[in-house]
């Protein structure tokens, strides 16, 4: 049973799992990327902010972010490689609400 709701932050075990997988011998730890679309993009923003050094880059797609976390996410990812894909005509997650993260 999933104990997560769309409006909650990702659980710390996700970072723990990514860290464990990154340490596996056949994984190139320099090429671990984080991406997600829509709500998954929201989690990508938050997970990357939790552990920016864990990921080579973060790529949110049509992502939403929690406005109260904007400054935290932006400051934590200031030195990270971030590539954002978002349509200007997105009515569900309007671009104008997302742009402050990288402007």
Coordinates of N, CA, C and O in Angstrom, one line a residue:
X1 N 0.8 -1.2 0.0 CA 0.0 0.0 0.0 C 0.9 1.2 0.0 O 1.8 1.4 0.8
X2 N 0.6 2.2 -0.9 CA 1.3 3.4 -0.9 C 0.8 4.4 0.1 O -0.3 4.6 0.3
X3 N 1.8 4.9 0.9 CA 1.4 5.8 2.0 C 1.8 7.2 1.6 O 2.3 7.9 2.5
X4 N 1.6 7.6 0.4 CA 2.1 8.9 -0.1 C 0.9 9.5 -0.8 O 0.1 8.9 -1.5
X5 N 0.7 10.8 -0.6 CA -0.3 11.6 -1.3 C 0.4 12.6 -2.2 O 1.5 13.1 -1.9
X6 N -0.2 13.0 -3.2 CA 0.4 13.9 -4.2 C 0.9 15.2 -3.6 O 1.9 15.8 -4.1
X7 N 0.3 15.7 -2.5 CA 0.7 17.0 -2.0 C 1.8 16.9 -0.8 O 2.1 17.8 -0.2
X8 N 2.3 15.6 -0.6 CA 3.3 15.4 0.4 C 4.7 15.5 -0.3 O 4.8 15.2 -1.5
X9 N 5.7 15.8 0.5 CA 7.0 15.7 0.1 C 7.5 14.2 0.0 O 7.0 13.4 0.7
X10 N 8.4 13.9 -0.9 CA 9.0 12.6 -1.0 C 9.6 12.1 0.3 O 10.1 12.9 1.0
X11 N 9.4 10.9 0.6 CA 10.0 10.3 1.8 C 11.5 10.2 1.7 O 12.1 10.0 0.6
X12 N 12.2 10.3 2.8 CA 13.7 10.2 2.8 C 14.2 8.9 2.3 O 15.3 8.8 1.8
X13 N 13.4 7.8 2.3 CA 13.9 6.5 1.8 C 14.2 6.6 0.3 O 15.0 5.8 -0.1
X14 N 13.6 7.5 -0.4 CA 13.9 7.6 -1.8 C 15.4 8.0 -2.0 O 16.0 7.4 -2.9
X15 N 15.8 9.0 -1.3 CA 17.2 9.4 -1.3 C 18.1 8.3 -0.9 O 19.2 8.0 -1.5
X16 N 17.7 7.6 0.2 CA 18.5 6.4 0.7 C 18.7 5.4 -0.4 O 19.8 4.8 -0.7
X17 N 17.6 5.1 -1.1 CA 17.6 4.1 -2.2 C 18.5 4.5 -3.3 O 19.3 3.8 -3.8
X18 N 18.3 5.8 -3.7 CA 19.2 6.3 -4.8 C 20.7 6.3 -4.4 O 21.5 5.9 -5.3
X19 N 21.0 6.6 -3.2 CA 22.4 6.5 -2.7 C 22.9 5.1 -2.8 O 24.0 4.9 -3.2
X20 N 22.1 4.1 -2.3 CA 22.5 2.7 -2.4 C 22.7 2.3 -3.8 O 23.7 1.6 -4.1
X21 N 21.8 2.6 -4.7 CA 21.9 2.2 -6.1 C 23.2 2.9 -6.8 O 23.9 2.3 -7.6
X22 N 23.4 4.1 -6.4 CA 24.5 4.8 -7.0 C 25.9 4.2 -6.6 O 26.8 4.3 -7.3
X23 N 25.9 3.5 -5.4 CA 27.1 2.9 -5.0 C 27.4 1.5 -5.6 O 28.5 1.0 -5.4
X24 N 26.4 1.0 -6.3 CA 26.6 -0.4 -6.9 C 27.7 -0.3 -8.0 O 27.8 0.7 -8.7
X25 N 28.5 -1.3 -8.0 CA 29.7 -1.3 -8.9 C 29.4 -0.9 -10.4 O 30.2 -0.2 -11.0
X26 N 28.3 -1.5 -10.9 CA 28.1 -1.3 -12.3 C 27.4 0.1 -12.7 O 27.1 0.3 -13.8
X27 N 27.1 0.9 -11.6 CA 26.4 2.2 -11.9 C 27.5 3.2 -11.9 O 28.4 3.3 -11.0
X28 N 27.5 4.1 -13.0 CA 28.4 5.2 -13.0 C 27.9 6.3 -12.2 O 26.9 7.0 -12.5
X29 N 28.4 6.5 -11.0 CA 27.9 7.4 -10.0 C 27.9 8.9 -10.5 O 27.3 9.7 -9.9
X30 N 28.7 9.1 -11.6 CA 28.8 10.5 -12.1 C 27.6 10.7 -13.1 O 27.5 11.9 -13.6
X31 N 26.8 9.7 -13.4 CA 25.7 9.8 -14.4 C 24.4 9.4 -13.8 O 23.6 8.8 -14.5
X32 N 24.1 9.8 -12.6 CA 22.8 9.5 -12.0 C 21.9 10.8 -12.2 O 22.3 11.8 -11.6
X33 N 20.9 10.7 -13.0 CA 20.0 11.8 -13.3 C 18.7 11.7 -12.7 O 18.2 10.5 -12.5
X34 N 18.0 12.8 -12.4 CA 16.7 12.7 -11.8 C 15.7 13.5 -12.6 O 16.0 14.6 -13.0
X35 N 14.6 12.9 -13.0 CA 13.6 13.5 -13.8 C 12.2 13.1 -13.3 O 12.1 12.1 -12.6
X36 N 11.3 13.8 -13.7 CA 9.9 13.5 -13.4 C 9.0 14.4 -14.1 O 9.4 15.6 -14.5
X37 N 7.8 14.0 -14.4 CA 6.8 14.8 -15.1 C 5.6 15.1 -14.2 O 5.1 14.2 -13.5
X38 N 5.2 16.3 -14.3 CA 4.1 16.8 -13.5 C 4.3 16.6 -12.0 O 5.2 17.2 -11.5
X39 N 3.5 15.8 -11.3 CA 3.7 15.5 -9.9 C 5.1 14.9 -9.7 O 5.8 15.1 -8.6
X40 N 5.5 14.1 -10.6 CA 6.9 13.5 -10.5 C 8.0 14.5 -10.6 O 9.0 14.4 -10.0
X41 N 7.7 15.6 -11.4 CA 8.6 16.7 -11.5 C 8.7 17.5 -10.2 O 9.7 18.0 -9.8
X42 N 7.5 17.6 -9.5 CA 7.5 18.2 -8.2 C 8.4 17.4 -7.3 O 9.2 18.0 -6.5
X43 N 8.3 16.1 -7.3 CA 9.2 15.3 -6.5 C 10.6 15.4 -6.9 O 11.6 15.4 -6.1
X44 N 10.9 15.6 -8.2 CA 12.3 15.7 -8.7 C 12.9 17.0 -8.1 O 14.0 17.0 -7.6
X45 N 12.1 18.1 -8.1 CA 12.6 19.4 -7.5 C 13.0 19.1 -6.0 O 14.0 19.5 -5.6
X46 N 12.0 18.5 -5.3 CA 12.2 18.3 -3.9 C 13.4 17.4 -3.5 O 14.1 17.6 -2.6
X47 N 13.4 16.2 -4.3 CA 14.5 15.3 -4.0 C 15.8 15.8 -4.3 O 16.8 15.6 -3.6
X48 N 15.9 16.5 -5.4 CA 17.2 17.2 -5.8 C 17.6 18.2 -4.7 O 18.8 18.3 -4.4
X49 N 16.7 18.9 -4.2 CA 17.0 19.9 -3.1 C 17.4 19.2 -1.9 O 18.3 19.7 -1.1
X50 N 16.9 18.0 -1.6 CA 17.3 17.2 -0.4 C 18.8 16.8 -0.5 O 19.4 16.7 0.5
X51 N 19.2 16.5 -1.7 CA 20.5 15.9 -1.9 C 21.1 16.3 -3.2 O 21.3 15.5 -4.1
X52 N 21.5 17.6 -3.4 CA 21.9 18.0 -4.7 C 23.2 17.3 -5.2 O 23.3 17.1 -6.4
X53 N 24.1 16.9 -4.4 CA 25.3 16.2 -4.8 C 25.1 14.8 -5.3 O 25.9 14.3 -5.9
X54 N 23.9 14.3 -5.0 CA 23.6 12.9 -5.4 C 23.4 12.8 -6.9 O 23.7 11.7 -7.5
X55 N 22.9 13.8 -7.5 CA 22.5 13.7 -8.9 C 23.4 14.6 -9.8 O 23.7 15.7 -9.5
X56 N 23.7 14.0 -11.0 CA 24.5 14.8 -12.0 C 23.7 15.9 -12.6 O 24.2 17.0 -12.9
X57 N 22.4 15.7 -12.7 CA 21.5 16.8 -13.2 C 20.0 16.5 -12.8 O 19.7 15.3 -12.5
X58 N 19.2 17.5 -12.8 CA 17.8 17.3 -12.5 C 17.0 17.9 -13.7 O 17.4 19.0 -14.2
X59 N 16.0 17.1 -14.1 CA 15.2 17.5 -15.3 C 13.7 17.4 -15.0 O 13.1 16.4 -15.3
X60 N 13.1 18.5 -14.4 CA 11.7 18.5 -14.2 C 11.0 18.8 -15.5 O 11.4 19.6 -16.3
X61 N 9.9 18.0 -15.8 CA 9.1 18.2 -17.0 C 7.7 18.6 -16.6 O 7.0 17.8 -15.9
X62 N 7.2 19.7 -17.1 CA 5.9 20.2 -16.8 C 5.6 20.1 -15.3 O 4.6 19.6 -14.8
X63 N 6.6 20.4 -14.5 CA 6.6 20.2 -13.1 C 5.9 21.3 -12.3 O 5.9 22.5 -12.7
X64 N 5.4 21.0 -11.2 CA 4.8 21.9 -10.2 C 5.7 22.0 -9.1 O 6.5 21.0 -8.8
X65 N 5.8 23.0 -8.3 CA 6.5 23.1 -7.1 C 5.7 23.8 -6.1 O 4.8 24.6 -6.4
X66 N 6.0 23.5 -4.8 CA 5.3 24.1 -3.7 C 5.9 25.5 -3.5 O 7.1 25.6 -3.3
X67 N 5.0 26.5 -3.6 CA 5.5 27.9 -3.5 C 6.3 28.2 -2.3 O 7.3 28.9 -2.3
X68 N 5.9 27.6 -1.1 CA 6.6 27.9 0.1 C 8.0 27.2 0.1 O 8.8 27.6 1.0
X69 N 8.3 26.3 -0.8 CA 9.7 25.7 -0.9 C 10.5 26.4 -2.0 O 11.7 26.0 -2.2
X70 N 10.0 27.3 -2.7 CA 10.7 27.9 -3.8 C 12.1 28.4 -3.5 O 13.1 28.0 -4.1
X71 N 12.2 29.2 -2.5 CA 13.5 29.8 -2.1 C 14.5 28.7 -1.7 O 15.7 28.7 -2.0
X72 N 14.0 27.7 -0.9 CA 14.8 26.6 -0.5 C 15.3 25.8 -1.7 O 16.5 25.5 -1.8
X73 N 14.4 25.4 -2.6 CA 14.8 24.6 -3.8 C 15.8 25.4 -4.6 O 16.8 24.9 -5.0
X74 N 15.5 26.7 -4.9 CA 16.4 27.5 -5.7 C 17.8 27.6 -5.1 O 18.8 27.5 -5.8
X75 N 17.9 27.8 -3.8 CA 19.2 28.0 -3.2 C 20.0 26.7 -3.2 O 21.2 26.7 -3.4
X76 N 19.3 25.6 -2.9 CA 19.9 24.3 -2.8 C 20.4 23.8 -4.2 O 21.4 23.1 -4.3
X77 N 19.7 24.2 -5.3 CA 20.1 23.8 -6.6 C 20.9 24.8 -7.4 O 21.1 24.6 -8.6
X78 N 21.3 25.9 -6.8 CA 21.9 27.0 -7.5 C 23.2 26.6 -8.2 O 23.5 27.1 -9.3
X79 N 23.9 25.6 -7.7 CA 25.1 25.1 -8.3 C 24.9 23.8 -9.1 O 25.9 23.2 -9.6
X80 N 23.7 23.4 -9.2 CA 23.4 22.1 -9.9 C 23.0 22.3 -11.4 O 22.6 23.4 -11.8
X81 N 23.2 21.2 -12.1 CA 22.8 21.3 -13.5 C 21.3 21.0 -13.6 O 20.8 20.0 -13.1
X82 N 20.5 21.9 -14.1 CA 19.1 21.8 -14.1 C 18.6 22.2 -15.5 O 19.0 23.2 -16.1
X83 N 17.8 21.3 -16.1 CA 17.2 21.5 -17.4 C 15.7 21.4 -17.3 O 15.2 20.3 -16.9
X84 N 14.9 22.5 -17.5 CA 13.5 22.5 -17.3 C 12.8 22.4 -18.6 O 13.1 23.2 -19.5
X85 N 11.8 21.6 -18.7 CA 10.9 21.5 -19.9 C 9.5 21.8 -19.4 O 9.0 21.2 -18.6
X86 N 8.9 22.9 -20.0 CA 7.6 23.3 -19.6 C 6.9 24.1 -20.7 O 7.5 25.0 -21.3
X87 N 5.7 23.8 -21.0 CA 5.0 24.4 -22.1 C 4.4 25.8 -21.6 O 3.9 25.9 -20.5
X88 N 4.5 26.8 -22.4 CA 4.0 28.1 -22.1 C 2.4 28.1 -22.0 O 1.9 28.9 -21.3
X89 N 1.8 27.1 -22.6 CA 0.3 27.0 -22.6 C -0.2 26.0 -21.6 O -1.4 25.6 -21.6
X90 N 0.6 25.6 -20.6 CA 0.2 24.6 -19.6 C -0.7 25.3 -18.6 O -0.3 26.2 -17.9
X91 N -2.0 24.9 -18.6 CA -3.0 25.4 -17.7 C -3.0 24.7 -16.4 O -3.5 25.3 -15.4
X92 N -2.5 23.5 -16.3 CA -2.5 22.7 -15.1 C -1.4 23.2 -14.1 O -1.7 23.4 -12.9
X93 N -0.2 23.4 -14.6 CA 0.9 23.9 -13.9 C 1.4 25.1 -14.6 O 2.4 25.0 -15.4
X94 N 0.8 26.2 -14.4 CA 1.2 27.4 -15.3 C 2.6 27.8 -15.2 O 3.2 27.8 -14.1
X95 N 3.2 28.1 -16.3 CA 4.6 28.4 -16.4 C 5.0 29.6 -15.5 O 6.0 29.7 -14.9
X96 N 4.1 30.6 -15.4 CA 4.4 31.8 -14.6 C 4.6 31.5 -13.2 O 5.3 32.2 -12.5
X97 N 4.0 30.4 -12.7 CA 4.3 30.0 -11.3 C 5.6 29.2 -11.1 O 6.1 29.1 -10.0
X98 N 6.1 28.6 -12.2 CA 7.3 27.8 -12.1 C 8.5 28.6 -12.4 O 9.6 28.3 -11.9
X99 N 8.4 29.6 -13.3 CA 9.6 30.3 -13.8 C 10.4 31.0 -12.6 O 11.6 31.0 -12.7
X100 N 9.8 31.4 -11.5 CA 10.6 32.0 -10.4 C 11.7 31.1 -9.9 O 12.6 31.5 -9.3
X101 N 11.5 29.8 -10.1 CA 12.6 28.8 -9.6 C 13.9 29.0 -10.3 O 14.9 28.8 -9.7
X102 N 13.9 29.4 -11.5 CA 15.1 29.5 -12.3 C 15.4 30.9 -12.8 O 16.5 31.2 -13.3
X103 N 14.5 31.8 -12.6 CA 14.8 33.2 -13.0 C 15.5 34.0 -12.0 O 15.5 33.7 -10.8

